[in-house]
């Protein structure tokens, strides 16, 4: 069956079939090889791309911008103080205006409902560049990185340690269930994935053979892990929320350090982090220690580079 994603938005991997995700991963690999060979077919020539960022970004913003330039499109950065959306202008109105001028819209912000509204009203593909709930473009880069190091992701055990109900963990859970992986979250009870997401996962796992495992003991969780993944303990927008200091204290036993890496019992386990990483807060090491993130097992910069190739694949697949 040929894969045609033209005109589709990319809001969450829940909307994509395993076959379509496989297509995007294979296209990403091809595009990476082409770039390495210096071949730029300019598949997005004459396209205009809006990049809306309500939160800060290094990788996502740069990946969209460089991907546009590589493929001949024009990226237009719209920071949180540059446009009227959500202040003087409603989301449906902004979406309809942008949809008349742009061929595709990237959105990074807080509420998942905003990216859904943009998709509903703009009439052009909308790509989720991170919300409080989800981060689907990140997961494509993570899966590509796992495959580059360990082969096909199906059946691989990916263990996420830390804030297990944040956007990155949610997105990994969704992707892992779709692709028939074994996804384990190790977190304190209150930071485990929501009941709603667990129920969704149970249904999908039946079809794909995936396994979802929830653990409070990190050393038990990482047994036989192919990849260990962590993210910051406090996500963008949460800094001033009540209970953050207590959350950080509760996550200290979930730090990824060399003892935890050794607990996998495997010699080929890789370490992943979406970045930016907090190695230290000046007093304590935070979610990952310096020796782990700087070790040969750490693939975090390949993973960061892969944001470019995978985001390029998403734009090409949905626009051409
Ligand atoms: N991983 C990631 O999304 O990084 P940025 O916040 O720098 O875009
Ligand atoms: N969970 C992090 C991911 C950053 C890419 C955040 O939302 O800040």
Short mmCIF file of C-alpha atoms and ligand atoms in Angstrom, two decimals:
data_model
loop_
_atom_site.label_atom_id
_atom_site.label_comp_id
_atom_site.label_asym_id
_atom_site.label_seq_id
_atom_site.Cartn_x
_atom_site.Cartn_y
_atom_site.Cartn_z
CA UNK A 1 0.00 0.00 0.00
CA UNK A 2 1.61 3.33 -1.03
CA UNK A 3 1.95 5.86 1.79
CA UNK A 4 0.46 9.26 1.12
CA UNK A 5 0.56 11.71 3.99
CA UNK A 6 0.03 14.83 1.86
CA UNK A 7 -2.17 17.37 3.62
CA UNK A 8 -2.01 15.62 7.01
CA UNK A 9 -1.18 17.43 10.24
CA UNK A 10 1.27 15.93 12.72
CA UNK A 11 -0.18 16.65 16.16
CA UNK A 12 0.48 13.36 17.98
CA UNK A 13 1.70 9.91 16.96
CA UNK A 14 -1.70 8.61 18.11
CA UNK A 15 -2.99 9.76 14.70
CA UNK A 16 -0.38 7.77 12.73
CA UNK A 17 -0.36 4.06 11.96
CA UNK A 18 2.72 1.90 12.55
CA UNK A 19 3.11 1.72 8.78
CA UNK A 20 3.09 5.52 8.47
CA UNK A 21 5.59 5.94 11.30
CA UNK A 22 7.85 3.37 9.62
CA UNK A 23 7.56 5.35 6.39
CA UNK A 24 8.63 8.57 8.16
CA UNK A 25 11.61 6.84 9.80
CA UNK A 26 12.76 5.34 6.49
CA UNK A 27 12.35 8.69 4.73
CA UNK A 28 14.37 10.37 7.51
CA UNK A 29 17.21 7.91 7.01
CA UNK A 30 17.18 8.51 3.26
CA UNK A 31 17.20 12.29 3.74
CA UNK A 32 20.10 12.03 6.19
CA UNK A 33 22.10 10.03 3.65
CA UNK A 34 21.29 12.51 0.89
CA UNK A 35 22.42 15.45 3.01
CA UNK A 36 25.63 13.61 3.91
CA UNK A 37 26.19 13.11 0.16
CA UNK A 38 25.57 16.83 -0.47
CA UNK A 39 22.39 16.20 -2.46
CA UNK A 40 19.60 18.76 -1.98
CA UNK A 41 16.61 18.07 -4.26
CA UNK A 42 14.74 21.22 -3.06
CA UNK A 43 11.49 19.34 -2.61
CA UNK A 44 9.95 22.27 -0.72
CA UNK A 45 10.83 24.99 -3.27
CA UNK A 46 8.49 28.01 -3.09
CA UNK A 47 6.83 26.80 0.12
CA UNK A 48 6.40 29.21 3.04
CA UNK A 49 6.52 27.81 6.54
CA UNK A 50 5.33 29.56 9.72
CA UNK A 51 7.19 28.70 12.91
CA UNK A 52 5.18 29.73 15.97
CA UNK A 53 7.12 29.49 19.24
CA UNK A 54 5.42 30.38 22.52
CA UNK A 55 8.24 28.62 24.39
CA UNK A 56 12.01 28.69 23.89
CA UNK A 57 13.73 26.20 21.60
CA UNK A 58 17.14 25.41 20.18
CA UNK A 59 16.80 22.06 18.40
CA UNK A 60 13.23 22.22 17.15
CA UNK A 61 13.48 25.77 15.85
CA UNK A 62 16.86 25.16 14.21
CA UNK A 63 15.75 21.81 12.73
CA UNK A 64 12.70 23.40 11.07
CA UNK A 65 14.74 26.39 9.87
CA UNK A 66 17.65 24.38 8.45
CA UNK A 67 15.30 21.79 6.92
CA UNK A 68 13.45 24.60 5.15
CA UNK A 69 16.68 26.06 3.76
CA UNK A 70 17.98 22.64 2.69
CA UNK A 71 14.79 21.96 0.75
CA UNK A 72 14.23 25.43 -0.71
CA UNK A 73 11.40 26.66 1.56
CA UNK A 74 11.16 29.97 3.39
CA UNK A 75 10.80 29.72 7.19
CA UNK A 76 9.20 32.61 9.07
CA UNK A 77 9.83 32.67 12.83
CA UNK A 78 6.90 34.01 14.86
CA UNK A 79 7.87 34.36 18.51
CA UNK A 80 5.43 34.82 21.35
CA UNK A 81 5.57 38.62 21.18
CA UNK A 82 5.51 38.84 17.39
CA UNK A 83 1.91 37.90 16.63
CA UNK A 84 -1.53 38.69 18.05
CA UNK A 85 -2.66 35.09 18.58
CA UNK A 86 -4.22 34.49 21.98
CA UNK A 87 -4.04 38.20 22.83
CA UNK A 88 -5.77 40.49 20.33
CA UNK A 89 -6.75 37.71 17.95
CA UNK A 90 -8.44 34.36 18.39
CA UNK A 91 -6.79 31.09 17.39
CA UNK A 92 -9.35 30.35 14.61
CA UNK A 93 -8.80 33.81 13.09
CA UNK A 94 -5.01 33.57 13.29
CA UNK A 95 -5.14 30.06 11.82
CA UNK A 96 -7.25 31.17 8.85
CA UNK A 97 -4.96 34.12 8.13
CA UNK A 98 -1.79 32.05 8.33
CA UNK A 99 -3.40 29.30 6.24
CA UNK A 100 -3.98 31.81 3.42
CA UNK A 101 -0.30 32.74 3.34
CA UNK A 102 1.67 29.72 4.47
CA UNK A 103 1.89 26.15 3.22
CA UNK A 104 2.50 24.68 6.68
CA UNK A 105 2.58 25.79 10.31
CA UNK A 106 4.76 24.58 13.17
CA UNK A 107 3.49 25.33 16.68
CA UNK A 108 5.28 25.07 20.03
CA UNK A 109 3.35 26.13 23.09
CA UNK A 110 1.46 25.08 26.17
CA UNK A 111 -1.99 23.70 25.46
CA UNK A 112 -2.45 20.76 23.08
CA UNK A 113 -5.86 22.21 22.19
CA UNK A 114 -4.16 25.18 20.50
CA UNK A 115 -2.26 23.01 18.04
CA UNK A 116 -5.48 21.09 17.38
CA UNK A 117 -7.40 24.35 16.75
CA UNK A 118 -4.69 25.58 14.38
CA UNK A 119 -5.00 22.35 12.42
CA UNK A 120 -8.78 22.56 12.39
CA UNK A 121 -8.95 26.13 11.09
CA UNK A 122 -5.84 26.76 8.98
CA UNK A 123 -6.49 24.33 6.11
CA UNK A 124 -2.77 23.51 5.89
CA UNK A 125 -0.63 20.88 7.67
CA UNK A 126 0.19 21.83 11.25
CA UNK A 127 3.12 20.20 13.08
CA UNK A 128 3.36 19.92 16.85
CA UNK A 129 6.78 21.21 17.93
CA UNK A 130 5.97 20.47 21.63
CA UNK A 131 3.08 21.13 23.94
CA UNK A 132 2.66 20.42 27.66
CA UNK A 133 1.19 17.06 26.66
CA UNK A 134 3.14 15.75 23.70
CA UNK A 135 6.34 16.08 21.63
CA UNK A 136 5.87 13.82 18.60
CA UNK A 137 8.68 15.09 16.34
CA UNK A 138 11.16 14.31 19.15
CA UNK A 139 10.16 10.66 19.15
CA UNK A 140 10.93 10.16 15.46
CA UNK A 141 14.50 11.37 16.13
CA UNK A 142 14.78 9.11 19.17
CA UNK A 143 13.59 6.05 17.26
CA UNK A 144 15.93 6.81 14.35
CA UNK A 145 18.82 7.03 16.83
CA UNK A 146 17.91 3.71 18.44
CA UNK A 147 17.75 2.06 15.01
CA UNK A 148 21.12 3.51 13.97
CA UNK A 149 22.71 1.92 17.02
CA UNK A 150 20.70 -1.24 17.69
CA UNK A 151 18.63 -2.08 14.59
CA UNK A 152 14.85 -2.27 14.21
CA UNK A 153 12.95 -0.75 17.14
CA UNK A 154 10.29 -3.47 17.22
CA UNK A 155 10.71 -5.48 20.42
CA UNK A 156 13.40 -3.17 21.84
CA UNK A 157 13.17 -2.23 25.51
CA UNK A 158 13.19 1.52 26.10
CA UNK A 159 13.21 2.66 29.72
CA UNK A 160 12.26 6.20 30.65
CA UNK A 161 13.45 7.36 34.06
CA UNK A 162 12.16 10.50 35.80
CA UNK A 163 9.11 12.67 35.25
CA UNK A 164 7.01 9.95 33.65
CA UNK A 165 3.99 12.09 32.89
CA UNK A 166 5.68 14.88 30.96
CA UNK A 167 5.37 15.61 27.24
CA UNK A 168 8.45 13.59 26.23
CA UNK A 169 7.50 10.50 28.22
CA UNK A 170 3.93 10.68 26.89
CA UNK A 171 5.18 10.97 23.31
CA UNK A 172 7.63 8.07 23.74
CA UNK A 173 4.90 5.94 25.28
CA UNK A 174 2.60 6.62 22.32
CA UNK A 175 5.32 5.93 19.75
CA UNK A 176 6.54 2.80 21.54
CA UNK A 177 3.02 1.33 21.74
CA UNK A 178 2.49 2.00 18.03
CA UNK A 179 5.78 0.39 17.05
CA UNK A 180 5.54 -2.76 19.19
CA UNK A 181 8.26 -1.83 21.65
CA UNK A 182 8.64 -2.61 25.35
CA UNK A 183 8.30 0.76 27.13
CA UNK A 184 9.01 0.99 30.82
CA UNK A 185 8.53 4.11 32.92
CA UNK A 186 10.31 4.34 36.25
CA UNK A 187 9.02 7.19 38.38
CA UNK A 188 7.52 7.93 41.77
CA UNK A 189 3.86 6.86 41.84
CA UNK A 190 2.51 10.42 41.32
CA UNK A 191 4.68 10.96 38.22
CA UNK A 192 3.61 7.83 36.35
CA UNK A 193 1.59 8.21 33.09
CA UNK A 194 -2.09 9.12 33.46
CA UNK A 195 -4.82 6.50 33.66
CA UNK A 196 -6.21 7.79 30.35
CA UNK A 197 -2.93 7.22 28.53
CA UNK A 198 -2.49 3.81 30.15
CA UNK A 199 -5.94 2.76 28.95
CA UNK A 200 -5.14 3.99 25.45
CA UNK A 201 -1.84 2.07 25.56
CA UNK A 202 -3.53 -1.16 26.62
CA UNK A 203 -5.76 -1.06 23.54
CA UNK A 204 -2.95 -0.32 21.09
CA UNK A 205 -0.58 -2.85 22.66
CA UNK A 206 -3.08 -5.61 21.90
CA UNK A 207 -2.76 -4.84 18.20
CA UNK A 208 0.99 -4.23 18.00
CA UNK A 209 2.43 -6.60 20.61
CA UNK A 210 3.89 -3.69 22.59
CA UNK A 211 4.43 -3.90 26.35
CA UNK A 212 3.92 -1.06 28.81
CA UNK A 213 5.47 -1.49 32.22
CA UNK A 214 5.29 0.95 35.14
CA UNK A 215 7.84 0.75 37.94
CA UNK A 216 8.83 2.73 40.97
CA UNK A 217 12.21 1.00 41.36
CA UNK A 218 14.64 2.36 38.72
CA UNK A 219 17.17 -0.45 39.09
CA UNK A 220 14.50 -3.08 38.54
CA UNK A 221 13.09 -1.10 35.61
CA UNK A 222 16.31 -0.92 33.59
CA UNK A 223 17.02 -4.66 33.59
CA UNK A 224 17.90 -5.68 30.02
CA UNK A 225 17.16 -2.17 28.66
CA UNK A 226 18.39 -1.42 25.14
CA UNK A 227 18.02 2.31 25.76
CA UNK A 228 17.72 4.42 28.89
CA UNK A 229 16.08 7.80 28.43
CA UNK A 230 15.63 10.75 30.73
CA UNK A 231 14.48 14.36 30.53
CA UNK A 232 14.50 17.39 32.79
CA UNK A 233 12.65 17.11 36.10
CA UNK A 234 10.92 20.45 35.56
CA UNK A 235 9.51 21.22 32.12
CA UNK A 236 9.10 24.63 30.50
CA UNK A 237 6.24 26.52 32.12
CA UNK A 238 6.34 24.51 35.37
CA UNK A 239 9.16 26.40 37.07
CA UNK A 240 6.92 28.40 39.41
CA UNK A 241 4.27 25.76 40.08
CA UNK A 242 3.69 24.71 43.70
CA UNK A 243 5.43 21.51 44.79
CA UNK A 244 8.34 21.72 42.35
CA UNK A 245 11.02 21.59 45.07
CA UNK A 246 9.38 18.47 46.52
CA UNK A 247 9.16 16.92 43.06
CA UNK A 248 12.89 17.43 42.51
CA UNK A 249 13.64 15.78 45.87
CA UNK A 250 11.37 12.85 45.00
CA UNK A 251 13.22 12.36 41.71
CA UNK A 252 16.76 12.23 43.12
CA UNK A 253 16.69 8.39 43.34
CA UNK A 254 15.80 8.42 39.62
CA UNK A 255 19.00 10.06 38.45
CA UNK A 256 20.67 8.28 35.53
CA UNK A 257 24.20 7.54 36.76
CA UNK A 258 26.78 4.87 36.01
CA UNK A 259 25.35 2.49 38.65
CA UNK A 260 21.95 2.64 36.95
CA UNK A 261 23.49 2.15 33.50
CA UNK A 262 25.31 -0.94 34.85
CA UNK A 263 22.03 -2.33 36.23
CA UNK A 264 20.81 -3.09 32.69
CA UNK A 265 23.10 -6.11 32.60
CA UNK A 266 23.81 -5.37 28.93
CA UNK A 267 26.98 -3.92 27.44
CA UNK A 268 25.25 -2.25 24.47
CA UNK A 269 22.67 -0.08 26.30
CA UNK A 270 22.56 3.45 24.92
CA UNK A 271 21.68 6.64 26.78
CA UNK A 272 19.25 9.14 25.28
CA UNK A 273 18.02 12.59 26.36
CA UNK A 274 15.93 14.95 24.27
CA UNK A 275 18.05 17.89 25.56
CA UNK A 276 18.43 20.49 26.95
CA UNK A 277 19.87 18.53 29.90
CA UNK A 278 20.55 19.70 33.42
CA UNK A 279 23.74 17.91 34.33
CA UNK A 280 23.97 19.84 37.59
CA UNK A 281 22.29 22.66 39.48
CA UNK A 282 25.65 23.71 40.94
CA UNK A 283 25.10 21.67 44.10
CA UNK A 284 23.72 18.31 42.96
CA UNK A 285 23.92 16.39 39.73
CA UNK A 286 20.41 16.47 38.31
CA UNK A 287 18.66 13.96 36.03
CA UNK A 288 21.89 12.63 34.51
CA UNK A 289 25.47 12.65 35.70
CA UNK A 290 28.31 14.15 33.70
CA UNK A 291 30.06 10.78 33.27
CA UNK A 292 26.96 9.17 31.71
CA UNK A 293 26.08 11.99 29.31
CA UNK A 294 29.73 12.20 28.21
CA UNK A 295 30.20 8.42 27.95
CA UNK A 296 30.42 6.42 24.68
CA UNK A 297 26.95 5.01 25.48
CA UNK A 298 25.47 8.50 25.20
CA UNK A 299 23.99 9.22 21.77
CA UNK A 300 22.44 12.57 22.67
CA UNK A 301 24.12 14.59 19.93
CA UNK A 302 23.23 12.07 17.20
CA UNK A 303 19.72 12.29 18.60
CA UNK A 304 19.81 16.11 18.39
CA UNK A 305 21.08 15.98 14.80
CA UNK A 306 18.33 13.52 13.94
CA UNK A 307 15.75 16.17 14.83
CA UNK A 308 16.74 17.83 11.55
CA UNK A 309 16.35 14.77 9.32
CA UNK A 310 13.09 13.64 10.92
CA UNK A 311 11.47 17.09 10.90
CA UNK A 312 12.50 17.43 7.26
CA UNK A 313 10.82 14.08 6.58
CA UNK A 314 7.59 15.19 8.28
CA UNK A 315 7.45 18.40 6.23
CA UNK A 316 8.22 16.66 2.91
CA UNK A 317 5.76 13.83 3.58
CA UNK A 318 2.88 16.13 4.50
CA UNK A 319 3.50 18.89 1.94
CA UNK A 320 4.44 17.06 -1.25
N1 LIG B 1 14.55 18.53 22.36
C1 LIG B 1 13.99 19.72 22.06
O1 LIG B 1 12.81 19.84 21.70
O2 LIG B 1 14.86 20.76 22.17
P1 LIG B 1 14.48 22.30 22.04
O3 LIG B 1 13.62 22.63 23.22
O4 LIG B 1 15.81 23.02 22.09
O5 LIG B 1 13.74 22.51 20.76
N1 LIG B 2 10.01 18.17 28.98
C1 LIG B 2 10.80 19.23 28.42
C2 LIG B 2 11.21 18.90 27.02
C3 LIG B 2 12.08 19.92 26.34
C4 LIG B 2 12.44 19.53 24.95
C5 LIG B 2 10.03 20.54 28.47
O1 LIG B 2 8.85 20.54 28.12
O2 LIG B 2 10.60 21.54 28.88
#
